[in-house]
Amino acid sequence: AQKITQTQPGMFVQEKEAVTLDCTYDTSDQSYGLFWYKQPSSGEMIFLIYQGSYDEQNATEGRYSLNFQKARKSANLVISASQLGDSAMYFCAMREGLSNDYKLSFGAGTTVTVRA
Amino acid sequence: DVKVTQSSRYLVKRTGEKVFLECVQDMDHENMFWYRQDPGLGLRLIYFSYDVKMKEKGDIPEGYSVSREKKERFSLILESASTNQTSMYLCASSSMDGQKASTDTQYFGPGTRLTVL
């Protein structure tokens, strides 16, 4: 079964508007971490934001915020005030448990195109 | 800043060739990872290593091997390249401290786009 599901293959957003990228996850662990990465056309994966399963507050990093709904097992990324430079592919990822392997499971990604 | 470098951005090889993809990180990270990225599939883990000379299979290790002789360097080897190994390959590294969320982050290199003809 897929551990991370991103149901939106592609999205268009108008410059200066907010956009929400969906991510649902599947785990039986109580302790886990959720990550969002951005991949511009250059190819490099850029870390954006992290949410731990025990964190009570939703994570925020500048224009990025994570809408964490534990009971629904969702961790949606919200980008506020979109900029042309936000056009990229976005990946949701999860690290399960406290094992030493530190593996991440990734979703299929969502391509965001910001229109001027 | 964490720096992860990969030996090539683009590589074209022939079927049956032995291919080496090199990855170097400069942050003294214990963990290193090799992923391949294909459209619609996201990133899939090939192999990872949490120490020198240690390696663990990921989700899709078939057709690949790895080598980690030094802490900063993690090599991915395609013993006999095949056309279905045409893909984007991404290397990543992370530290071992699981107590701090920020240190769990994996830092990625720029990727190598490999084409096998």
mmCIF file of C-alpha atoms in Angstrom:
data_model
loop_
_atom_site.group_PDB
_atom_site.id
_atom_site.type_symbol
_atom_site.label_atom_id
_atom_site.label_comp_id
_atom_site.label_asym_id
_atom_site.label_seq_id
_atom_site.Cartn_x
_atom_site.Cartn_y
_atom_site.Cartn_z
ATOM 1 C CA ALA A 1 0.000 0.000 0.000
ATOM 2 C CA GLN A 2 1.097 3.531 -0.718
ATOM 3 C CA LYS A 3 2.457 5.227 2.377
ATOM 4 C CA ILE A 4 2.168 8.727 0.946
ATOM 5 C CA THR A 5 -0.604 9.801 -1.418
ATOM 6 C CA GLN A 6 -0.616 13.039 -3.346
ATOM 7 C CA THR A 7 -3.789 13.124 -5.414
ATOM 8 C CA GLN A 8 -3.100 16.288 -7.418
ATOM 9 C CA PRO A 9 -0.717 15.651 -10.332
ATOM 10 C CA GLY A 10 -0.743 19.300 -11.362
ATOM 11 C CA MET A 11 -2.153 22.638 -10.262
ATOM 12 C CA PHE A 12 -2.315 26.172 -11.596
ATOM 13 C CA VAL A 13 -2.361 29.146 -9.253
ATOM 14 C CA GLN A 14 -2.488 32.868 -9.872
ATOM 15 C CA GLU A 15 0.421 34.941 -8.630
ATOM 16 C CA LYS A 16 -0.150 36.321 -5.108
ATOM 17 C CA GLU A 17 -2.845 33.776 -4.335
ATOM 18 C CA ALA A 18 -2.563 30.915 -1.849
ATOM 19 C CA VAL A 19 -2.437 27.276 -2.900
ATOM 20 C CA THR A 20 -2.964 24.088 -0.900
ATOM 21 C CA LEU A 21 -1.231 20.863 -1.846
ATOM 22 C CA ASP A 22 -2.801 17.699 -0.503
ATOM 23 C CA CYS A 23 -0.932 14.890 1.204
ATOM 24 C CA THR A 24 -2.316 11.899 3.055
ATOM 25 C CA TYR A 25 -0.205 9.259 4.726
ATOM 26 C CA ASP A 26 -0.534 5.760 6.065
ATOM 27 C CA THR A 27 1.352 4.491 9.083
ATOM 28 C CA SER A 28 0.693 2.484 12.208
ATOM 29 C CA ASP A 29 3.591 4.105 14.065
ATOM 30 C CA GLN A 30 2.847 6.648 16.786
ATOM 31 C CA SER A 31 6.058 8.523 16.159
ATOM 32 C CA TYR A 32 6.747 9.776 12.669
ATOM 33 C CA GLY A 33 7.821 12.859 10.787
ATOM 34 C CA LEU A 34 6.380 14.525 7.711
ATOM 35 C CA PHE A 35 8.383 16.561 5.230
ATOM 36 C CA TRP A 36 7.725 18.702 2.200
ATOM 37 C CA TYR A 37 10.316 19.220 -0.522
ATOM 38 C CA LYS A 38 10.352 21.476 -3.557
ATOM 39 C CA GLN A 39 11.979 20.411 -6.810
ATOM 40 C CA PRO A 40 12.457 23.197 -9.378
ATOM 41 C CA SER A 41 13.189 22.380 -12.998
ATOM 42 C CA SER A 42 16.903 22.358 -12.124
ATOM 43 C CA GLY A 43 16.297 19.044 -10.359
ATOM 44 C CA GLU A 44 17.617 19.651 -6.856
ATOM 45 C CA MET A 45 15.299 18.748 -3.972
ATOM 46 C CA ILE A 46 14.926 21.607 -1.515
ATOM 47 C CA PHE A 47 13.666 20.968 2.008
ATOM 48 C CA LEU A 48 10.746 23.256 2.898
ATOM 49 C CA ILE A 49 9.087 22.258 6.141
ATOM 50 C CA TYR A 50 8.854 19.521 8.771
ATOM 51 C CA GLN A 51 6.060 18.355 11.091
ATOM 52 C CA GLY A 52 6.581 15.827 13.863
ATOM 53 C CA SER A 53 3.715 13.574 14.872
ATOM 54 C CA TYR A 54 3.836 14.843 18.456
ATOM 55 C CA ASP A 55 4.012 18.503 17.505
ATOM 56 C CA GLU A 56 0.877 20.222 18.719
ATOM 57 C CA GLN A 57 1.278 23.296 16.577
ATOM 58 C CA ASN A 58 1.193 23.324 12.807
ATOM 59 C CA ALA A 59 4.637 23.988 11.374
ATOM 60 C CA THR A 60 5.300 27.264 9.582
ATOM 61 C CA GLU A 61 8.307 28.483 7.624
ATOM 62 C CA GLY A 62 7.869 31.865 6.027
ATOM 63 C CA ARG A 63 5.209 31.564 3.331
ATOM 64 C CA TYR A 64 4.918 27.812 3.891
ATOM 65 C CA SER A 65 2.646 26.278 6.460
ATOM 66 C CA LEU A 66 1.635 22.716 7.093
ATOM 67 C CA ASN A 67 -1.992 21.936 7.879
ATOM 68 C CA PHE A 68 -1.536 18.835 10.026
ATOM 69 C CA GLN A 69 -4.690 16.826 10.778
ATOM 70 C CA LYS A 70 -3.520 13.769 12.650
ATOM 71 C CA ALA A 71 -6.866 12.000 12.910
ATOM 72 C CA ARG A 72 -7.338 12.297 9.164
ATOM 73 C CA LYS A 73 -3.692 11.429 8.512
ATOM 74 C CA SER A 74 -3.253 14.435 6.312
ATOM 75 C CA ALA A 75 -0.413 16.945 6.067
ATOM 76 C CA ASN A 76 -1.328 19.524 3.479
ATOM 77 C CA LEU A 77 1.141 22.205 2.435
ATOM 78 C CA VAL A 78 -0.139 25.752 2.115
ATOM 79 C CA ILE A 79 1.866 28.263 0.108
ATOM 80 C CA SER A 80 0.667 31.798 0.700
ATOM 81 C CA ALA A 81 1.137 34.727 -1.677
ATOM 82 C CA SER A 82 2.408 32.580 -4.542
ATOM 83 C CA GLN A 83 5.356 33.835 -6.564
ATOM 84 C CA LEU A 84 6.522 32.886 -10.042
ATOM 85 C CA GLY A 85 9.529 31.205 -8.447
ATOM 86 C CA ASP A 86 7.202 28.800 -6.645
ATOM 87 C CA SER A 87 6.581 26.991 -9.924
ATOM 88 C CA ALA A 88 8.040 23.546 -9.245
ATOM 89 C CA MET A 89 7.193 19.997 -8.291
ATOM 90 C CA TYR A 90 6.390 19.451 -4.621
ATOM 91 C CA PHE A 91 6.855 16.199 -2.765
ATOM 92 C CA CYS A 92 5.420 15.057 0.538
ATOM 93 C CA ALA A 93 7.507 12.502 2.457
ATOM 94 C CA MET A 94 7.333 10.567 5.722
ATOM 95 C CA ARG A 95 9.829 9.020 8.098
ATOM 96 C CA GLU A 96 8.318 6.363 10.304
ATOM 97 C CA GLY A 97 9.235 5.438 13.834
ATOM 98 C CA LEU A 98 12.502 5.997 15.594
ATOM 99 C CA SER A 99 14.542 3.380 13.814
ATOM 100 C CA ASN A 100 18.075 4.160 12.814
ATOM 101 C CA ASP A 101 17.589 3.834 9.118
ATOM 102 C CA TYR A 102 16.042 7.263 8.657
ATOM 103 C CA LYS A 103 14.389 6.251 5.407
ATOM 104 C CA LEU A 104 11.850 8.509 3.784
ATOM 105 C CA SER A 105 8.815 7.407 1.790
ATOM 106 C CA PHE A 106 7.831 9.876 -0.917
ATOM 107 C CA GLY A 107 4.585 10.642 -2.691
ATOM 108 C CA ALA A 108 4.318 10.933 -6.481
ATOM 109 C CA GLY A 109 4.510 14.719 -6.345
ATOM 110 C CA THR A 110 2.373 17.686 -7.419
ATOM 111 C CA THR A 111 3.459 20.099 -10.132
ATOM 112 C CA VAL A 112 2.570 23.704 -9.359
ATOM 113 C CA THR A 113 2.519 26.334 -12.075
ATOM 114 C CA VAL A 114 2.186 29.944 -10.971
ATOM 115 C CA ARG A 115 0.616 32.251 -13.552
ATOM 116 C CA ALA A 116 1.411 35.971 -13.733
ATOM 117 C CA ASP B 1 25.318 25.051 4.246
ATOM 118 C CA VAL B 2 25.096 21.358 3.538
ATOM 119 C CA LYS B 3 26.601 20.485 0.221
ATOM 120 C CA VAL B 4 25.874 17.268 -1.616
ATOM 121 C CA THR B 5 27.481 16.905 -5.010
ATOM 122 C CA GLN B 6 27.027 14.311 -7.711
ATOM 123 C CA SER B 7 29.664 13.522 -10.302
ATOM 124 C CA SER B 8 27.556 14.194 -13.394
ATOM 125 C CA ARG B 9 24.365 16.066 -14.205
ATOM 126 C CA TYR B 10 23.795 14.153 -17.435
ATOM 127 C CA LEU B 11 25.093 10.765 -18.494
ATOM 128 C CA VAL B 12 24.491 8.647 -21.583
ATOM 129 C CA LYS B 13 25.534 4.997 -21.538
ATOM 130 C CA ARG B 14 25.071 1.894 -23.670
ATOM 131 C CA THR B 15 23.197 -1.218 -22.635
ATOM 132 C CA GLY B 16 25.522 -3.609 -20.834
ATOM 133 C CA GLU B 17 28.005 -0.963 -19.704
ATOM 134 C CA LYS B 18 29.093 -0.700 -16.084
ATOM 135 C CA VAL B 19 28.054 2.681 -14.711
ATOM 136 C CA PHE B 20 29.339 4.488 -11.636
ATOM 137 C CA LEU B 21 27.440 7.361 -10.056
ATOM 138 C CA GLU B 22 29.375 9.194 -7.377
ATOM 139 C CA CYS B 23 28.013 11.251 -4.498
ATOM 140 C CA VAL B 24 29.992 13.331 -2.024
ATOM 141 C CA GLN B 25 28.741 15.238 1.015
ATOM 142 C CA ASP B 26 30.713 17.700 3.102
ATOM 143 C CA MET B 27 28.722 17.755 6.347
ATOM 144 C CA ASP B 28 30.109 14.648 8.025
ATOM 145 C CA HIS B 29 26.680 12.980 7.791
ATOM 146 C CA GLU B 30 26.400 9.359 8.823
ATOM 147 C CA ASN B 31 23.485 8.471 6.544
ATOM 148 C CA MET B 32 23.574 8.484 2.766
ATOM 149 C CA PHE B 33 20.895 7.447 0.289
ATOM 150 C CA TRP B 34 20.405 6.724 -3.391
ATOM 151 C CA TYR B 35 16.993 7.255 -4.983
ATOM 152 C CA ARG B 36 15.667 7.062 -8.478
ATOM 153 C CA GLN B 37 12.910 9.372 -9.632
ATOM 154 C CA ASP B 38 10.459 8.489 -12.373
ATOM 155 C CA PRO B 39 7.385 10.445 -13.497
ATOM 156 C CA GLY B 40 4.293 9.533 -11.522
ATOM 157 C CA LEU B 41 6.244 7.367 -9.101
ATOM 158 C CA GLY B 42 8.000 9.954 -6.971
ATOM 159 C CA LEU B 43 11.310 8.974 -5.412
ATOM 160 C CA ARG B 44 12.061 5.355 -4.706
ATOM 161 C CA LEU B 45 14.886 4.268 -2.438
ATOM 162 C CA ILE B 46 17.511 2.037 -4.032
ATOM 163 C CA TYR B 47 20.091 1.668 -1.247
ATOM 164 C CA PHE B 48 21.171 3.491 1.835
ATOM 165 C CA SER B 49 24.125 3.455 4.189
ATOM 166 C CA TYR B 50 24.330 4.542 7.804
ATOM 167 C CA ASP B 51 28.060 4.054 8.239
ATOM 168 C CA VAL B 52 31.242 3.411 6.313
ATOM 169 C CA LYS B 53 31.181 -0.014 4.663
ATOM 170 C CA MET B 54 27.583 -0.525 5.786
ATOM 171 C CA LYS B 55 24.743 -0.763 3.287
ATOM 172 C CA GLU B 56 21.084 -1.656 3.356
ATOM 173 C CA LYS B 57 18.717 -2.454 0.514
ATOM 174 C CA GLY B 58 15.926 -0.042 -0.151
ATOM 175 C CA ASP B 59 12.726 -0.704 -2.025
ATOM 176 C CA ILE B 60 14.206 -1.328 -5.488
ATOM 177 C CA PRO B 61 17.780 -2.651 -5.185
ATOM 178 C CA GLU B 62 17.660 -5.077 -8.104
ATOM 179 C CA GLY B 63 20.255 -4.300 -10.756
ATOM 180 C CA TYR B 64 22.199 -1.953 -8.477
ATOM 181 C CA SER B 65 25.002 -2.157 -5.948
ATOM 182 C CA VAL B 66 26.662 0.454 -3.764
ATOM 183 C CA SER B 67 29.970 1.201 -2.158
ATOM 184 C CA ARG B 68 30.850 3.338 0.832
ATOM 185 C CA GLU B 69 34.558 3.230 1.540
ATOM 186 C CA LYS B 70 34.726 6.719 3.047
ATOM 187 C CA LYS B 71 32.187 8.554 5.153
ATOM 188 C CA GLU B 72 31.746 11.394 2.698
ATOM 189 C CA ARG B 73 31.387 9.292 -0.459
ATOM 190 C CA PHE B 74 28.600 6.934 -1.549
ATOM 191 C CA SER B 75 28.729 5.326 -4.973
ATOM 192 C CA LEU B 76 25.922 3.714 -6.929
ATOM 193 C CA ILE B 77 26.941 1.040 -9.410
ATOM 194 C CA LEU B 78 24.948 -0.349 -12.295
ATOM 195 C CA GLU B 79 26.785 -3.578 -13.059
ATOM 196 C CA SER B 80 25.226 -3.973 -16.515
ATOM 197 C CA ALA B 81 23.095 -1.016 -17.501
ATOM 198 C CA SER B 82 19.721 -1.672 -19.064
ATOM 199 C CA THR B 83 17.258 0.645 -20.775
ATOM 200 C CA ASN B 84 14.821 0.371 -17.876
ATOM 201 C CA GLN B 85 17.431 2.041 -15.683
ATOM 202 C CA THR B 86 17.058 5.262 -17.634
ATOM 203 C CA SER B 87 16.020 7.658 -14.897
ATOM 204 C CA MET B 88 16.935 10.569 -12.671
ATOM 205 C CA TYR B 89 19.175 9.480 -9.786
ATOM 206 C CA LEU B 90 19.275 11.501 -6.607
ATOM 207 C CA CYS B 91 21.722 11.186 -3.752
ATOM 208 C CA ALA B 92 20.941 12.441 -0.258
ATOM 209 C CA SER B 93 22.564 12.578 3.154
ATOM 210 C CA SER B 94 21.402 13.152 6.721
ATOM 211 C CA SER B 95 22.796 13.090 10.213
ATOM 212 C CA MET B 96 22.094 10.365 12.738
ATOM 213 C CA ASP B 97 20.622 12.425 15.551
ATOM 214 C CA GLY B 98 16.933 11.571 15.697
ATOM 215 C CA GLN B 99 16.254 13.789 18.674
ATOM 216 C CA LYS B 100 16.048 16.997 16.725
ATOM 217 C CA ALA B 101 13.567 17.304 13.900
ATOM 218 C CA SER B 102 15.779 19.553 11.840
ATOM 219 C CA THR B 103 18.602 17.059 11.817
ATOM 220 C CA ASP B 104 16.373 14.363 10.369
ATOM 221 C CA THR B 105 16.165 16.268 7.135
ATOM 222 C CA GLN B 106 17.711 14.659 4.117
ATOM 223 C CA TYR B 107 19.778 16.982 1.951
ATOM 224 C CA PHE B 108 19.883 16.223 -1.725
ATOM 225 C CA GLY B 109 22.359 16.591 -4.521
ATOM 226 C CA PRO B 110 21.427 18.088 -7.910
ATOM 227 C CA GLY B 111 20.684 14.716 -9.471
ATOM 228 C CA THR B 112 22.106 12.753 -12.393
ATOM 229 C CA ARG B 113 19.911 12.192 -15.406
ATOM 230 C CA LEU B 114 21.022 8.854 -16.827
ATOM 231 C CA THR B 115 20.018 7.662 -20.270
ATOM 232 C CA VAL B 116 20.769 4.079 -21.266
ATOM 233 C CA LEU B 117 20.602 3.444 -25.008
#
